[in-house]
Amino acid sequence: MRELRERAEFCRTLLVEAGDLVMRGFGHVRQLEMKGPQDYLTEFDGRCEAFLRERVQAAFPADGFFGEETGGVEAERLWVVDPIDGTANFARNIPHFCIAVAHVAKGRTEIGAIYNPAVGDFYFAERGHGATLNGRPIAVSPATSVAASSVELGWSTRIPNHDYLGVLATLLDAGFNVRRAGSGALGLAYVADGRNEAYAELHMNSWDCLAGLLLVEEAGGRICAFPEKTGVIHGGAVLAAAPAIADSVAAATGIALAPRRR
């Protein structure tokens, strides 16, 4: 317990420092590369990940590190990091992006943090201690009606467009509003604080989703059975939702929910 609390306090400080670094580049991107179709990379993605890796290794040299840009290997204690989720937004001067960090211990996410430094939203969760936004407790939406619910649907080039469009059509036919804002991690955070009723993606990488899934679970939502052990490396389907509409979203997307937490 003491070791997790020490890492939780370190994580809070780490993200604020990383946010300061990223904001020095917001509006000043000079190098823009493409890793694949609609998959952007700026010099600040690399700088931020290098900073995070260096700070984690200095503070906890026995812990592992797995980042979007530089990879890593699994370990009993593992930091899973996305230095900028929503890089396309960041590169276009749209203030909807974030830094996402999760700490996984023995195959289970114990700490999750998501920080959008452009607007000052800092989400944080420790397993068993609830979820907060800027230090205040948050909870998922109380919505009970599909017709009054919004789902953010993520998109991945790993999934055929036909499959993605099929899920989109099914959600719309069921009565949901569907949107996409370009940051899966923030989409999950918005489920945790009730701004979205659900987030779904047919394939999502661990660095994008582990922190957000813990936030939603700690905020009282339902989440998928994301395979944290194998999913760290390979990713998987992701679903997080307010309890009353979770079954409806699961049926529409074909993504199974984990058993309710006791």
PDB file of C-alpha atoms in Angstrom:
ATOM      1  CA  MET A   1       0.000   0.000   0.000  1.00  0.00           C
ATOM      2  CA  ARG A   2       2.777   2.450   0.893  1.00  0.00           C
ATOM      3  CA  GLU A   3       4.540   1.716  -2.389  1.00  0.00           C
ATOM      4  CA  LEU A   4       1.383   2.478  -4.390  1.00  0.00           C
ATOM      5  CA  ARG A   5       0.722   5.682  -2.475  1.00  0.00           C
ATOM      6  CA  GLU A   6       4.282   6.814  -3.127  1.00  0.00           C
ATOM      7  CA  ARG A   7       3.809   6.179  -6.839  1.00  0.00           C
ATOM      8  CA  ALA A   8       0.449   7.944  -6.832  1.00  0.00           C
ATOM      9  CA  GLU A   9       1.941  11.136  -5.410  1.00  0.00           C
ATOM     10  CA  PHE A  10       4.833  10.904  -7.850  1.00  0.00           C
ATOM     11  CA  CYS A  11       2.372  10.490 -10.724  1.00  0.00           C
ATOM     12  CA  ARG A  12       0.506  13.672  -9.815  1.00  0.00           C
ATOM     13  CA  THR A  13       3.688  15.727  -9.903  1.00  0.00           C
ATOM     14  CA  LEU A  14       4.962  13.973 -13.015  1.00  0.00           C
ATOM     15  CA  LEU A  15       1.932  14.853 -15.116  1.00  0.00           C
ATOM     16  CA  VAL A  16       1.984  18.520 -14.159  1.00  0.00           C
ATOM     17  CA  GLU A  17       5.636  18.721 -15.180  1.00  0.00           C
ATOM     18  CA  ALA A  18       4.949  16.867 -18.429  1.00  0.00           C
ATOM     19  CA  GLY A  19       2.037  19.197 -19.114  1.00  0.00           C
ATOM     20  CA  ASP A  20       4.295  22.221 -18.804  1.00  0.00           C
ATOM     21  CA  LEU A  21       6.665  20.652 -21.329  1.00  0.00           C
ATOM     22  CA  VAL A  22       3.887  19.872 -23.812  1.00  0.00           C
ATOM     23  CA  MET A  23       2.364  23.341 -23.564  1.00  0.00           C
ATOM     24  CA  ARG A  24       5.657  24.868 -24.665  1.00  0.00           C
ATOM     25  CA  GLY A  25       4.936  23.207 -28.005  1.00  0.00           C
ATOM     26  CA  PHE A  26       1.209  23.912 -28.280  1.00  0.00           C
ATOM     27  CA  GLY A  27       0.790  26.300 -31.184  1.00  0.00           C
ATOM     28  CA  HIS A  28       4.450  25.960 -32.128  1.00  0.00           C
ATOM     29  CA  VAL A  29       4.700  22.574 -33.868  1.00  0.00           C
ATOM     30  CA  ARG A  30       7.541  22.659 -36.384  1.00  0.00           C
ATOM     31  CA  GLN A  31       8.034  18.964 -37.161  1.00  0.00           C
ATOM     32  CA  LEU A  32       5.009  16.927 -38.202  1.00  0.00           C
ATOM     33  CA  GLU A  33       5.398  13.341 -39.360  1.00  0.00           C
ATOM     34  CA  MET A  34       2.974  10.554 -40.217  1.00  0.00           C
ATOM     35  CA  LYS A  35       3.338   7.125 -38.616  1.00  0.00           C
ATOM     36  CA  GLY A  36       0.448   5.843 -40.717  1.00  0.00           C
ATOM     37  CA  PRO A  37      -2.906   6.985 -42.106  1.00  0.00           C
ATOM     38  CA  GLN A  38      -4.256   9.737 -39.829  1.00  0.00           C
ATOM     39  CA  ASP A  39      -1.563   8.833 -37.259  1.00  0.00           C
ATOM     40  CA  TYR A  40       0.392  11.979 -36.450  1.00  0.00           C
ATOM     41  CA  LEU A  41       3.692  12.462 -34.668  1.00  0.00           C
ATOM     42  CA  THR A  42       5.225  15.752 -33.505  1.00  0.00           C
ATOM     43  CA  GLU A  43       8.591  16.441 -31.914  1.00  0.00           C
ATOM     44  CA  PHE A  44       6.782  17.007 -28.622  1.00  0.00           C
ATOM     45  CA  ASP A  45       5.421  13.453 -28.477  1.00  0.00           C
ATOM     46  CA  GLY A  46       9.011  12.214 -28.411  1.00  0.00           C
ATOM     47  CA  ARG A  47      10.232  14.888 -26.004  1.00  0.00           C
ATOM     48  CA  CYS A  48       7.423  14.227 -23.553  1.00  0.00           C
ATOM     49  CA  GLU A  49       7.861  10.450 -23.614  1.00  0.00           C
ATOM     50  CA  ALA A  50      11.625  10.786 -23.113  1.00  0.00           C
ATOM     51  CA  PHE A  51      10.971  13.074 -20.146  1.00  0.00           C
ATOM     52  CA  LEU A  52       8.445  10.660 -18.620  1.00  0.00           C
ATOM     53  CA  ARG A  53      10.717   7.665 -19.101  1.00  0.00           C
ATOM     54  CA  GLU A  54      13.697   9.453 -17.563  1.00  0.00           C
ATOM     55  CA  ARG A  55      11.736  10.619 -14.517  1.00  0.00           C
ATOM     56  CA  VAL A  56      10.155   7.199 -13.897  1.00  0.00           C
ATOM     57  CA  GLN A  57      13.446   5.349 -14.235  1.00  0.00           C
ATOM     58  CA  ALA A  58      15.174   7.792 -11.887  1.00  0.00           C
ATOM     59  CA  ALA A  59      12.459   7.530  -9.223  1.00  0.00           C
ATOM     60  CA  PHE A  60      11.659   3.803  -9.528  1.00  0.00           C
ATOM     61  CA  PRO A  61      14.528   2.058 -11.342  1.00  0.00           C
ATOM     62  CA  ALA A  62      13.036  -1.417 -10.813  1.00  0.00           C
ATOM     63  CA  ASP A  63       9.745  -0.481 -12.510  1.00  0.00           C
ATOM     64  CA  GLY A  64       9.097  -1.133 -16.185  1.00  0.00           C
ATOM     65  CA  PHE A  65       8.034   1.487 -18.721  1.00  0.00           C
ATOM     66  CA  PHE A  66       5.859   1.037 -21.808  1.00  0.00           C
ATOM     67  CA  GLY A  67       5.233   4.048 -24.030  1.00  0.00           C
ATOM     68  CA  GLU A  68       3.460   4.688 -27.302  1.00  0.00           C
ATOM     69  CA  GLU A  69       6.521   6.025 -29.090  1.00  0.00           C
ATOM     70  CA  THR A  70       9.357   3.886 -27.697  1.00  0.00           C
ATOM     71  CA  GLY A  71       7.644   0.711 -26.527  1.00  0.00           C
ATOM     72  CA  GLY A  72       9.018  -1.335 -23.659  1.00  0.00           C
ATOM     73  CA  VAL A  73       8.555  -4.694 -22.008  1.00  0.00           C
ATOM     74  CA  GLU A  74       6.112  -6.025 -19.457  1.00  0.00           C
ATOM     75  CA  ALA A  75       7.099  -6.011 -15.796  1.00  0.00           C
ATOM     76  CA  GLU A  76       5.496  -6.728 -12.430  1.00  0.00           C
ATOM     77  CA  ARG A  77       5.276  -2.962 -11.871  1.00  0.00           C
ATOM     78  CA  LEU A  78       4.758  -1.131 -15.148  1.00  0.00           C
ATOM     79  CA  TRP A  79       4.141   2.476 -16.194  1.00  0.00           C
ATOM     80  CA  VAL A  80       2.027   2.656 -19.354  1.00  0.00           C
ATOM     81  CA  VAL A  81       2.251   6.063 -21.015  1.00  0.00           C
ATOM     82  CA  ASP A  82       0.827   8.080 -23.891  1.00  0.00           C
ATOM     83  CA  PRO A  83       2.810  11.343 -24.049  1.00  0.00           C
ATOM     84  CA  ILE A  84       0.164  13.091 -26.170  1.00  0.00           C
ATOM     85  CA  ASP A  85      -3.151  11.436 -26.926  1.00  0.00           C
ATOM     86  CA  GLY A  86      -4.923  13.486 -29.555  1.00  0.00           C
ATOM     87  CA  THR A  87      -1.792  14.479 -31.464  1.00  0.00           C
ATOM     88  CA  ALA A  88      -3.814  15.505 -34.536  1.00  0.00           C
ATOM     89  CA  ASN A  89      -5.680  18.009 -32.355  1.00  0.00           C
ATOM     90  CA  PHE A  90      -2.449  19.178 -30.723  1.00  0.00           C
ATOM     91  CA  ALA A  91      -0.814  19.726 -34.112  1.00  0.00           C
ATOM     92  CA  ARG A  92      -3.820  21.732 -35.318  1.00  0.00           C
ATOM     93  CA  ASN A  93      -3.929  23.952 -32.183  1.00  0.00           C
ATOM     94  CA  ILE A  94      -7.150  22.343 -30.953  1.00  0.00           C
ATOM     95  CA  PRO A  95      -7.068  22.194 -27.123  1.00  0.00           C
ATOM     96  CA  HIS A  96      -8.451  18.656 -26.893  1.00  0.00           C
ATOM     97  CA  PHE A  97      -5.491  16.397 -26.125  1.00  0.00           C
ATOM     98  CA  CYS A  98      -3.927  14.922 -23.023  1.00  0.00           C
ATOM     99  CA  ILE A  99      -1.127  13.043 -21.334  1.00  0.00           C
ATOM    100  CA  ALA A 100      -2.251   9.634 -20.063  1.00  0.00           C
ATOM    101  CA  VAL A 101      -0.358   7.558 -17.491  1.00  0.00           C
ATOM    102  CA  ALA A 102      -1.344   4.278 -15.840  1.00  0.00           C
ATOM    103  CA  HIS A 103       0.556   2.244 -13.277  1.00  0.00           C
ATOM    104  CA  VAL A 104      -0.049  -1.492 -13.546  1.00  0.00           C
ATOM    105  CA  ALA A 105       0.956  -3.796 -10.691  1.00  0.00           C
ATOM    106  CA  LYS A 106       0.810  -7.564 -11.117  1.00  0.00           C
ATOM    107  CA  GLY A 107      -1.388  -7.233 -14.192  1.00  0.00           C
ATOM    108  CA  ARG A 108      -3.950  -4.844 -12.681  1.00  0.00           C
ATOM    109  CA  THR A 109      -4.195  -1.080 -13.157  1.00  0.00           C
ATOM    110  CA  GLU A 110      -3.835   0.570  -9.754  1.00  0.00           C
ATOM    111  CA  ILE A 111      -3.279   4.229 -10.684  1.00  0.00           C
ATOM    112  CA  GLY A 112      -4.666   6.201 -13.618  1.00  0.00           C
ATOM    113  CA  ALA A 113      -4.072   9.844 -14.506  1.00  0.00           C
ATOM    114  CA  ILE A 114      -5.177  11.924 -17.508  1.00  0.00           C
ATOM    115  CA  TYR A 115      -4.192  15.572 -17.863  1.00  0.00           C
ATOM    116  CA  ASN A 116      -5.243  18.106 -20.484  1.00  0.00           C
ATOM    117  CA  PRO A 117      -2.855  20.997 -19.799  1.00  0.00           C
ATOM    118  CA  ALA A 118      -4.516  23.244 -22.387  1.00  0.00           C
ATOM    119  CA  VAL A 119      -7.662  23.582 -20.256  1.00  0.00           C
ATOM    120  CA  GLY A 120      -6.311  22.482 -16.865  1.00  0.00           C
ATOM    121  CA  ASP A 121      -8.376  19.298 -16.471  1.00  0.00           C
ATOM    122  CA  PHE A 122      -6.516  16.807 -14.262  1.00  0.00           C
ATOM    123  CA  TYR A 123      -8.218  13.438 -13.753  1.00  0.00           C
ATOM    124  CA  PHE A 124      -6.877  11.011 -11.181  1.00  0.00           C
ATOM    125  CA  ALA A 125      -7.858   7.628  -9.780  1.00  0.00           C
ATOM    126  CA  GLU A 126      -6.404   5.121  -7.347  1.00  0.00           C
ATOM    127  CA  ARG A 127      -8.069   1.734  -7.201  1.00  0.00           C
ATOM    128  CA  GLY A 128     -10.481   1.676  -4.282  1.00  0.00           C
ATOM    129  CA  HIS A 129     -10.233   5.416  -3.634  1.00  0.00           C
ATOM    130  CA  GLY A 130     -12.592   6.895  -6.221  1.00  0.00           C
ATOM    131  CA  ALA A 131     -11.922   9.250  -9.128  1.00  0.00           C
ATOM    132  CA  THR A 132     -11.405  13.004  -9.135  1.00  0.00           C
ATOM    133  CA  LEU A 133     -11.230  15.947 -11.516  1.00  0.00           C
ATOM    134  CA  ASN A 134      -8.979  18.710 -10.204  1.00  0.00           C
ATOM    135  CA  GLY A 135      -9.245  17.198  -6.740  1.00  0.00           C
ATOM    136  CA  ARG A 136     -13.041  16.967  -6.671  1.00  0.00           C
ATOM    137  CA  PRO A 137     -14.867  13.613  -6.691  1.00  0.00           C
ATOM    138  CA  ILE A 138     -16.576  12.728  -9.972  1.00  0.00           C
ATOM    139  CA  ALA A 139     -19.253  10.245 -10.961  1.00  0.00           C
ATOM    140  CA  VAL A 140     -20.598   8.836 -14.204  1.00  0.00           C
ATOM    141  CA  SER A 141     -23.804  10.104 -15.807  1.00  0.00           C
ATOM    142  CA  PRO A 142     -27.100   9.136 -14.153  1.00  0.00           C
ATOM    143  CA  ALA A 143     -28.784   8.909 -17.572  1.00  0.00           C
ATOM    144  CA  THR A 144     -31.209   6.030 -17.983  1.00  0.00           C
ATOM    145  CA  SER A 145     -32.500   6.738 -21.492  1.00  0.00           C
ATOM    146  CA  VAL A 146     -30.697   5.730 -24.668  1.00  0.00           C
ATOM    147  CA  ALA A 147     -32.434   8.629 -26.431  1.00  0.00           C
ATOM    148  CA  ALA A 148     -30.745  11.063 -24.028  1.00  0.00           C
ATOM    149  CA  SER A 149     -27.292   9.421 -24.163  1.00  0.00           C
ATOM    150  CA  SER A 150     -24.145  10.276 -26.117  1.00  0.00           C
ATOM    151  CA  VAL A 151     -21.546   7.701 -27.070  1.00  0.00           C
ATOM    152  CA  GLU A 152     -18.088   8.631 -28.274  1.00  0.00           C
ATOM    153  CA  LEU A 153     -16.976   6.042 -30.815  1.00  0.00           C
ATOM    154  CA  GLY A 154     -13.261   5.734 -31.427  1.00  0.00           C
ATOM    155  CA  TRP A 155     -11.768   4.683 -34.751  1.00  0.00           C
ATOM    156  CA  SER A 156      -8.706   2.553 -35.484  1.00  0.00           C
ATOM    157  CA  THR A 157      -7.004   1.641 -38.738  1.00  0.00           C
ATOM    158  CA  ARG A 158      -6.638  -1.885 -37.310  1.00  0.00           C
ATOM    159  CA  ILE A 159     -10.374  -2.386 -37.829  1.00  0.00           C
ATOM    160  CA  PRO A 160     -11.987  -2.527 -41.292  1.00  0.00           C
ATOM    161  CA  ASN A 161     -14.108   0.515 -42.086  1.00  0.00           C
ATOM    162  CA  HIS A 162     -17.026  -1.828 -42.732  1.00  0.00           C
ATOM    163  CA  ASP A 163     -16.956  -3.030 -39.111  1.00  0.00           C
ATOM    164  CA  TYR A 164     -16.642   0.479 -37.714  1.00  0.00           C
ATOM    165  CA  LEU A 165     -19.494   1.784 -39.864  1.00  0.00           C
ATOM    166  CA  GLY A 166     -21.636  -1.173 -38.867  1.00  0.00           C
ATOM    167  CA  VAL A 167     -21.254  -0.343 -35.176  1.00  0.00           C
ATOM    168  CA  LEU A 168     -21.897   3.335 -35.888  1.00  0.00           C
ATOM    169  CA  ALA A 169     -25.120   2.483 -37.701  1.00  0.00           C
ATOM    170  CA  THR A 170     -26.262   0.133 -34.927  1.00  0.00           C
ATOM    171  CA  LEU A 171     -25.687   2.781 -32.259  1.00  0.00           C
ATOM    172  CA  LEU A 172     -27.581   5.392 -34.266  1.00  0.00           C
ATOM    173  CA  ASP A 173     -30.428   2.973 -34.957  1.00  0.00           C
ATOM    174  CA  ALA A 174     -30.648   2.230 -31.233  1.00  0.00           C
ATOM    175  CA  GLY A 175     -31.189   5.938 -30.564  1.00  0.00           C
ATOM    176  CA  PHE A 176     -27.786   7.045 -29.282  1.00  0.00           C
ATOM    177  CA  ASN A 177     -26.097  10.282 -30.265  1.00  0.00           C
ATOM    178  CA  VAL A 178     -22.621   9.365 -31.570  1.00  0.00           C
ATOM    179  CA  ARG A 179     -19.594  11.640 -31.710  1.00  0.00           C
ATOM    180  CA  ARG A 180     -15.833  11.573 -31.993  1.00  0.00           C
ATOM    181  CA  ALA A 181     -13.463  14.217 -30.625  1.00  0.00           C
ATOM    182  CA  GLY A 182     -10.039  12.744 -31.428  1.00  0.00           C
ATOM    183  CA  SER A 183      -8.700  11.659 -28.025  1.00  0.00           C
ATOM    184  CA  GLY A 184      -9.746   8.266 -26.717  1.00  0.00           C
ATOM    185  CA  ALA A 185      -8.209   8.867 -23.305  1.00  0.00           C
ATOM    186  CA  LEU A 186     -10.220  12.068 -22.852  1.00  0.00           C
ATOM    187  CA  GLY A 187     -13.293  10.297 -24.219  1.00  0.00           C
ATOM    188  CA  LEU A 188     -12.998   7.816 -21.361  1.00  0.00           C
ATOM    189  CA  ALA A 189     -12.345  10.605 -18.849  1.00  0.00           C
ATOM    190  CA  TYR A 190     -15.540  12.274 -20.049  1.00  0.00           C
ATOM    191  CA  VAL A 191     -17.447   9.096 -19.243  1.00  0.00           C
ATOM    192  CA  ALA A 192     -15.976   9.208 -15.744  1.00  0.00           C
ATOM    193  CA  ASP A 193     -17.216  12.765 -15.137  1.00  0.00           C
ATOM    194  CA  GLY A 194     -20.555  12.327 -16.922  1.00  0.00           C
ATOM    195  CA  ARG A 195     -19.918  14.388 -20.063  1.00  0.00           C
ATOM    196  CA  ASN A 196     -20.254  11.220 -22.169  1.00  0.00           C
ATOM    197  CA  GLU A 197     -22.569   8.357 -21.299  1.00  0.00           C
ATOM    198  CA  ALA A 198     -20.218   5.885 -22.971  1.00  0.00           C
ATOM    199  CA  TYR A 199     -17.015   5.432 -24.919  1.00  0.00           C
ATOM    200  CA  ALA A 200     -16.409   2.507 -27.276  1.00  0.00           C
ATOM    201  CA  GLU A 201     -13.620   1.511 -29.636  1.00  0.00           C
ATOM    202  CA  LEU A 202     -13.181  -1.786 -31.469  1.00  0.00           C
ATOM    203  CA  HIS A 203      -9.426  -1.712 -30.970  1.00  0.00           C
ATOM    204  CA  MET A 204      -7.535   0.539 -28.569  1.00  0.00           C
ATOM    205  CA  ASN A 205      -3.959   0.510 -27.347  1.00  0.00           C
ATOM    206  CA  SER A 206      -3.213   0.144 -23.660  1.00  0.00           C
ATOM    207  CA  TRP A 207      -1.528   3.530 -23.372  1.00  0.00           C
ATOM    208  CA  ASP A 208      -4.754   5.177 -24.557  1.00  0.00           C
ATOM    209  CA  CYS A 209      -7.203   3.339 -22.325  1.00  0.00           C
ATOM    210  CA  LEU A 210      -5.835   1.870 -19.074  1.00  0.00           C
ATOM    211  CA  ALA A 211      -5.929   5.139 -17.125  1.00  0.00           C
ATOM    212  CA  GLY A 212      -9.401   5.994 -18.426  1.00  0.00           C
ATOM    213  CA  LEU A 213     -10.862   2.576 -17.706  1.00  0.00           C
ATOM    214  CA  LEU A 214      -9.777   2.845 -14.082  1.00  0.00           C
ATOM    215  CA  LEU A 215     -11.248   6.358 -13.880  1.00  0.00           C
ATOM    216  CA  VAL A 216     -14.615   5.115 -15.137  1.00  0.00           C
ATOM    217  CA  GLU A 217     -14.635   2.113 -12.839  1.00  0.00           C
ATOM    218  CA  GLU A 218     -13.771   4.254  -9.817  1.00  0.00           C
ATOM    219  CA  ALA A 219     -16.431   6.792 -10.834  1.00  0.00           C
ATOM    220  CA  GLY A 220     -19.103   4.096 -10.701  1.00  0.00           C
ATOM    221  CA  GLY A 221     -19.283   3.066 -14.359  1.00  0.00           C
ATOM    222  CA  ARG A 222     -19.201  -0.272 -16.139  1.00  0.00           C
ATOM    223  CA  ILE A 223     -16.155  -1.253 -18.189  1.00  0.00           C
ATOM    224  CA  CYS A 224     -15.159  -4.015 -20.566  1.00  0.00           C
ATOM    225  CA  ALA A 225     -13.005  -6.963 -19.636  1.00  0.00           C
ATOM    226  CA  PHE A 226      -9.888  -5.415 -21.203  1.00  0.00           C
ATOM    227  CA  PRO A 227      -7.101  -8.021 -21.059  1.00  0.00           C
ATOM    228  CA  GLU A 228      -4.617  -6.023 -18.995  1.00  0.00           C
ATOM    229  CA  LYS A 229      -1.879  -8.647 -19.158  1.00  0.00           C
ATOM    230  CA  THR A 230      -1.936  -9.350 -22.896  1.00  0.00           C
ATOM    231  CA  GLY A 231      -3.589  -6.044 -23.733  1.00  0.00           C
ATOM    232  CA  VAL A 232      -0.641  -3.969 -22.564  1.00  0.00           C
ATOM    233  CA  ILE A 233       1.293  -5.099 -25.612  1.00  0.00           C
ATOM    234  CA  HIS A 234      -1.447  -5.949 -28.093  1.00  0.00           C
ATOM    235  CA  GLY A 235      -4.421  -3.761 -27.156  1.00  0.00           C
ATOM    236  CA  GLY A 236      -8.048  -4.787 -27.512  1.00  0.00           C
ATOM    237  CA  ALA A 237     -11.670  -3.679 -27.691  1.00  0.00           C
ATOM    238  CA  VAL A 238     -12.716  -1.028 -25.170  1.00  0.00           C
ATOM    239  CA  LEU A 239     -16.060  -0.090 -23.693  1.00  0.00           C
ATOM    240  CA  ALA A 240     -16.907   2.116 -20.717  1.00  0.00           C
ATOM    241  CA  ALA A 241     -20.380   3.321 -19.870  1.00  0.00           C
ATOM    242  CA  ALA A 242     -22.815   4.652 -17.311  1.00  0.00           C
ATOM    243  CA  PRO A 243     -24.486   1.674 -15.624  1.00  0.00           C
ATOM    244  CA  ALA A 244     -28.053   2.178 -16.819  1.00  0.00           C
ATOM    245  CA  ILE A 245     -27.181   2.188 -20.541  1.00  0.00           C
ATOM    246  CA  ALA A 246     -24.107  -0.069 -20.464  1.00  0.00           C
ATOM    247  CA  ASP A 247     -25.895  -3.229 -21.592  1.00  0.00           C
ATOM    248  CA  SER A 248     -27.432  -1.381 -24.545  1.00  0.00           C
ATOM    249  CA  VAL A 249     -24.028  -0.090 -25.683  1.00  0.00           C
ATOM    250  CA  ALA A 250     -22.484  -3.527 -25.237  1.00  0.00           C
ATOM    251  CA  ALA A 251     -25.214  -5.083 -27.396  1.00  0.00           C
ATOM    252  CA  ALA A 252     -24.766  -2.455 -30.109  1.00  0.00           C
ATOM    253  CA  THR A 253     -20.964  -2.705 -30.228  1.00  0.00           C
ATOM    254  CA  GLY A 254     -20.510  -6.416 -29.498  1.00  0.00           C
ATOM    255  CA  ILE A 255     -17.985  -5.583 -26.758  1.00  0.00           C
ATOM    256  CA  ALA A 256     -18.476  -7.635 -23.607  1.00  0.00           C
ATOM    257  CA  LEU A 257     -18.686  -5.967 -20.230  1.00  0.00           C
ATOM    258  CA  ALA A 258     -16.720  -7.187 -17.251  1.00  0.00           C
ATOM    259  CA  PRO A 259     -18.745  -8.553 -14.318  1.00  0.00           C
ATOM    260  CA  ARG A 260     -20.059  -5.868 -11.985  1.00  0.00           C
ATOM    261  CA  ARG A 261     -17.596  -4.959  -9.263  1.00  0.00           C
ATOM    262  CA  ARG A 262     -18.734  -6.130  -5.865  1.00  0.00           C
TER     263      ARG A 262
END
